[in-house]
Amino acid sequence: NLSRNFGHHNAVLAGLNFCTGDCAVIIDDDFQNPPKEVCKLVDEIENGNDVVFSKYIEKKHHLLRNLGSKFNNLIASFLLDKPRDLYLSSSKAINRFVIDEIVKYKGPYAYIDGLILRVTQKFVSVTVNHESRTIGKSNYTISKLISIWVDMFTNFSIVPLRLTVGLGFIFSA
């Protein structure tokens, strides 16, 4: 019961703090990720993977959201050392070890995928269906997506620090 809307990633982190199972499956509440696909994710956790990301044959998001996701994945590859062929989807399964490590994060700007990439390299992707949204609209606006990118840049990467130090040397000479 959050006192206000603190965002998707903080809500997921709050939920993971109460998770008691061997793994958790994270899916959005808009049913674009059909619950029947959850078994595919859990099967791969049972095969020894720490994290299983959903990979879509065809994403049914709005064009701007798809472009934002592509940009996010490109930036994550650069800043977080994410493998280029890994798509960071919001639909994923994570095992108990990863849950226990993620919930240790006490910073103000949670970024679940950034935390996952800090904890493990034992992850795979599984192809699942992605459905069109039937009711409502996405809460992800351009400003929210930019906020996530800024959080990723400033909280989950040492690239800004290295950039600042490098520029300091250049301009102090």
mmCIF file of N, CA and C in Angstrom, residues 85-133:
data_model
loop_
_atom_site.group_PDB
_atom_site.id
_atom_site.type_symbol
_atom_site.label_atom_id
_atom_site.label_comp_id
_atom_site.label_asym_id
_atom_site.label_seq_id
_atom_site.Cartn_x
_atom_site.Cartn_y
_atom_site.Cartn_z
ATOM 1 N N ASP A 85 21.897 -8.600 -27.527
ATOM 2 C CA ASP A 85 20.796 -9.447 -27.983
ATOM 3 C C ASP A 85 19.747 -9.711 -26.898
ATOM 4 N N LEU A 86 19.948 -9.185 -25.702
ATOM 5 C CA LEU A 86 18.987 -9.358 -24.613
ATOM 6 C C LEU A 86 18.007 -8.191 -24.603
ATOM 7 N N TYR A 87 16.710 -8.496 -24.684
ATOM 8 C CA TYR A 87 15.677 -7.468 -24.596
ATOM 9 C C TYR A 87 15.194 -7.395 -23.152
ATOM 10 N N LEU A 88 15.272 -6.229 -22.554
ATOM 11 C CA LEU A 88 14.846 -6.043 -21.165
ATOM 12 C C LEU A 88 13.339 -5.791 -21.120
ATOM 13 N N SER A 89 12.580 -6.840 -21.089
ATOM 14 C CA SER A 89 11.126 -6.692 -21.038
ATOM 15 C C SER A 89 10.661 -6.556 -19.598
ATOM 16 N N SER A 90 9.499 -5.961 -19.423
ATOM 17 C CA SER A 90 8.954 -5.832 -18.073
ATOM 18 C C SER A 90 8.385 -7.156 -17.582
ATOM 19 N N SER A 91 8.154 -8.089 -18.474
ATOM 20 C CA SER A 91 7.649 -9.415 -18.125
ATOM 21 C C SER A 91 8.826 -10.359 -17.961
ATOM 22 N N LYS A 92 8.988 -10.873 -16.746
ATOM 23 C CA LYS A 92 10.150 -11.708 -16.457
ATOM 24 C C LYS A 92 9.884 -12.589 -15.244
ATOM 25 N N ALA A 93 10.711 -13.608 -15.092
ATOM 26 C CA ALA A 93 10.705 -14.448 -13.891
ATOM 27 C C ALA A 93 12.088 -14.341 -13.272
ATOM 28 N N ILE A 94 12.137 -14.256 -11.948
ATOM 29 C CA ILE A 94 13.413 -14.177 -11.233
ATOM 30 C C ILE A 94 13.407 -15.165 -10.072
ATOM 31 N N ASN A 95 14.552 -15.775 -9.830
ATOM 32 C CA ASN A 95 14.601 -16.788 -8.773
ATOM 33 C C ASN A 95 14.834 -16.148 -7.400
ATOM 34 N N ARG A 96 14.798 -16.971 -6.377
ATOM 35 C CA ARG A 96 14.900 -16.510 -4.993
ATOM 36 C C ARG A 96 16.216 -15.765 -4.730
ATOM 37 N N PHE A 97 17.321 -16.292 -5.268
ATOM 38 C CA PHE A 97 18.617 -15.637 -5.077
ATOM 39 C C PHE A 97 18.560 -14.189 -5.573
ATOM 40 N N VAL A 98 18.040 -13.971 -6.757
ATOM 41 C CA VAL A 98 17.986 -12.622 -7.331
ATOM 42 C C VAL A 98 17.023 -11.741 -6.541
ATOM 43 N N ILE A 99 15.894 -12.295 -6.139
ATOM 44 C CA ILE A 99 14.939 -11.536 -5.320
ATOM 45 C C ILE A 99 15.631 -11.043 -4.052
ATOM 46 N N ASP A 100 16.317 -11.958 -3.361
ATOM 47 C CA ASP A 100 16.982 -11.599 -2.103
ATOM 48 C C ASP A 100 18.037 -10.512 -2.301
ATOM 49 N N GLU A 101 18.709 -10.515 -3.433
ATOM 50 C CA GLU A 101 19.722 -9.495 -3.711
ATOM 51 C C GLU A 101 19.075 -8.161 -4.101
ATOM 52 N N ILE A 102 18.038 -8.208 -4.900
ATOM 53 C CA ILE A 102 17.375 -6.978 -5.363
ATOM 54 C C ILE A 102 16.760 -6.203 -4.199
ATOM 55 N N VAL A 103 16.137 -6.896 -3.271
ATOM 56 C CA VAL A 103 15.447 -6.191 -2.182
ATOM 57 C C VAL A 103 16.411 -5.532 -1.196
ATOM 58 N N LYS A 104 17.695 -5.789 -1.335
ATOM 59 C CA LYS A 104 18.690 -5.091 -0.515
ATOM 60 C C LYS A 104 18.851 -3.642 -0.948
ATOM 61 N N TYR A 105 18.410 -3.325 -2.158
ATOM 62 C CA TYR A 105 18.551 -1.969 -2.683
ATOM 63 C C TYR A 105 17.674 -1.012 -1.887
ATOM 64 N N LYS A 106 18.260 0.033 -1.361
ATOM 65 C CA LYS A 106 17.520 1.000 -0.548
ATOM 66 C C LYS A 106 17.565 2.409 -1.130
ATOM 67 N N GLY A 107 18.033 2.527 -2.357
ATOM 68 C CA GLY A 107 18.098 3.832 -3.005
ATOM 69 C C GLY A 107 16.721 4.331 -3.408
ATOM 70 N N PRO A 108 16.629 5.593 -3.769
ATOM 71 C CA PRO A 108 15.326 6.182 -4.093
ATOM 72 C C PRO A 108 14.822 5.870 -5.502
ATOM 73 N N TYR A 109 15.701 5.489 -6.410
ATOM 74 C CA TYR A 109 15.305 5.313 -7.804
ATOM 75 C C TYR A 109 15.573 3.881 -8.248
ATOM 76 N N ALA A 110 14.634 3.012 -7.959
ATOM 77 C CA ALA A 110 14.793 1.606 -8.315
ATOM 78 C C ALA A 110 14.686 1.440 -9.828
ATOM 79 N N TYR A 111 15.543 0.602 -10.373
ATOM 80 C CA TYR A 111 15.472 0.200 -11.778
ATOM 81 C C TYR A 111 15.737 -1.297 -11.773
ATOM 82 N N ILE A 112 14.672 -2.080 -11.865
ATOM 83 C CA ILE A 112 14.731 -3.527 -11.661
ATOM 84 C C ILE A 112 15.761 -4.187 -12.574
ATOM 85 N N ASP A 113 15.747 -3.847 -13.853
ATOM 86 C CA ASP A 113 16.694 -4.482 -14.774
ATOM 87 C C ASP A 113 18.137 -4.101 -14.446
ATOM 88 N N GLY A 114 18.366 -2.874 -14.017
ATOM 89 C CA GLY A 114 19.699 -2.477 -13.588
ATOM 90 C C GLY A 114 20.162 -3.287 -12.387
ATOM 91 N N LEU A 115 19.257 -3.513 -11.450
ATOM 92 C CA LEU A 115 19.585 -4.332 -10.278
ATOM 93 C C LEU A 115 19.866 -5.772 -10.690
ATOM 94 N N ILE A 116 19.067 -6.305 -11.597
ATOM 95 C CA ILE A 116 19.276 -7.678 -12.077
ATOM 96 C C ILE A 116 20.653 -7.806 -12.718
ATOM 97 N N LEU A 117 21.008 -6.857 -13.576
ATOM 98 C CA LEU A 117 22.289 -6.935 -14.276
ATOM 99 C C LEU A 117 23.478 -6.763 -13.325
ATOM 100 N N ARG A 118 23.252 -6.160 -12.160
ATOM 101 C CA ARG A 118 24.307 -6.062 -11.143
ATOM 102 C C ARG A 118 24.520 -7.398 -10.444
ATOM 103 N N VAL A 119 23.460 -8.198 -10.373
ATOM 104 C CA VAL A 119 23.461 -9.403 -9.551
ATOM 105 C C VAL A 119 23.890 -10.648 -10.308
ATOM 106 N N THR A 120 23.489 -10.790 -11.566
ATOM 107 C CA THR A 120 23.710 -12.059 -12.259
ATOM 108 C C THR A 120 23.914 -11.883 -13.760
ATOM 109 N N GLN A 121 24.554 -12.868 -14.322
ATOM 110 C CA GLN A 121 24.672 -12.989 -15.778
ATOM 111 C C GLN A 121 24.021 -14.285 -16.247
ATOM 112 N N LYS A 122 23.349 -14.973 -15.318
ATOM 113 C CA LYS A 122 22.658 -16.224 -15.664
ATOM 114 C C LYS A 122 21.206 -15.914 -16.029
ATOM 115 N N PHE A 123 21.007 -15.442 -17.262
ATOM 116 C CA PHE A 123 19.665 -15.134 -17.718
ATOM 117 C C PHE A 123 19.480 -15.582 -19.153
ATOM 118 N N VAL A 124 18.248 -15.812 -19.500
ATOM 119 C CA VAL A 124 17.875 -16.196 -20.863
ATOM 120 C C VAL A 124 16.616 -15.434 -21.246
ATOM 121 N N SER A 125 16.280 -15.539 -22.505
ATOM 122 C CA SER A 125 15.018 -14.988 -23.003
ATOM 123 C C SER A 125 14.176 -16.123 -23.555
ATOM 124 N N VAL A 126 12.879 -16.011 -23.378
ATOM 125 C CA VAL A 126 11.938 -16.990 -23.900
ATOM 126 C C VAL A 126 10.905 -16.254 -24.745
ATOM 127 N N THR A 127 10.634 -16.792 -25.917
ATOM 128 C CA THR A 127 9.651 -16.172 -26.806
ATOM 129 C C THR A 127 8.247 -16.448 -26.295
ATOM 130 N N VAL A 128 7.491 -15.375 -26.134
ATOM 131 C CA VAL A 128 6.100 -15.471 -25.677
ATOM 132 C C VAL A 128 5.229 -14.565 -26.548
ATOM 133 N N ASN A 129 3.935 -14.762 -26.447
ATOM 134 C CA ASN A 129 2.996 -13.908 -27.171
ATOM 135 C C ASN A 129 2.864 -12.567 -26.462
ATOM 136 N N HIS A 130 2.566 -11.563 -27.243
ATOM 137 C CA HIS A 130 2.286 -10.230 -26.719
ATOM 138 C C HIS A 130 0.992 -9.788 -27.360
ATOM 139 N N GLU A 131 0.008 -9.476 -26.545
ATOM 140 C CA GLU A 131 -1.320 -9.136 -27.037
ATOM 141 C C GLU A 131 -1.512 -7.627 -27.138
ATOM 142 N N SER A 132 -2.467 -7.220 -27.934
ATOM 143 C CA SER A 132 -2.844 -5.810 -28.010
ATOM 144 C C SER A 132 -3.572 -5.419 -26.738
ATOM 145 N N ARG A 133 -3.395 -4.185 -26.338
ATOM 146 C CA ARG A 133 -4.101 -3.663 -25.171
ATOM 147 C C ARG A 133 -5.576 -3.546 -25.520
#
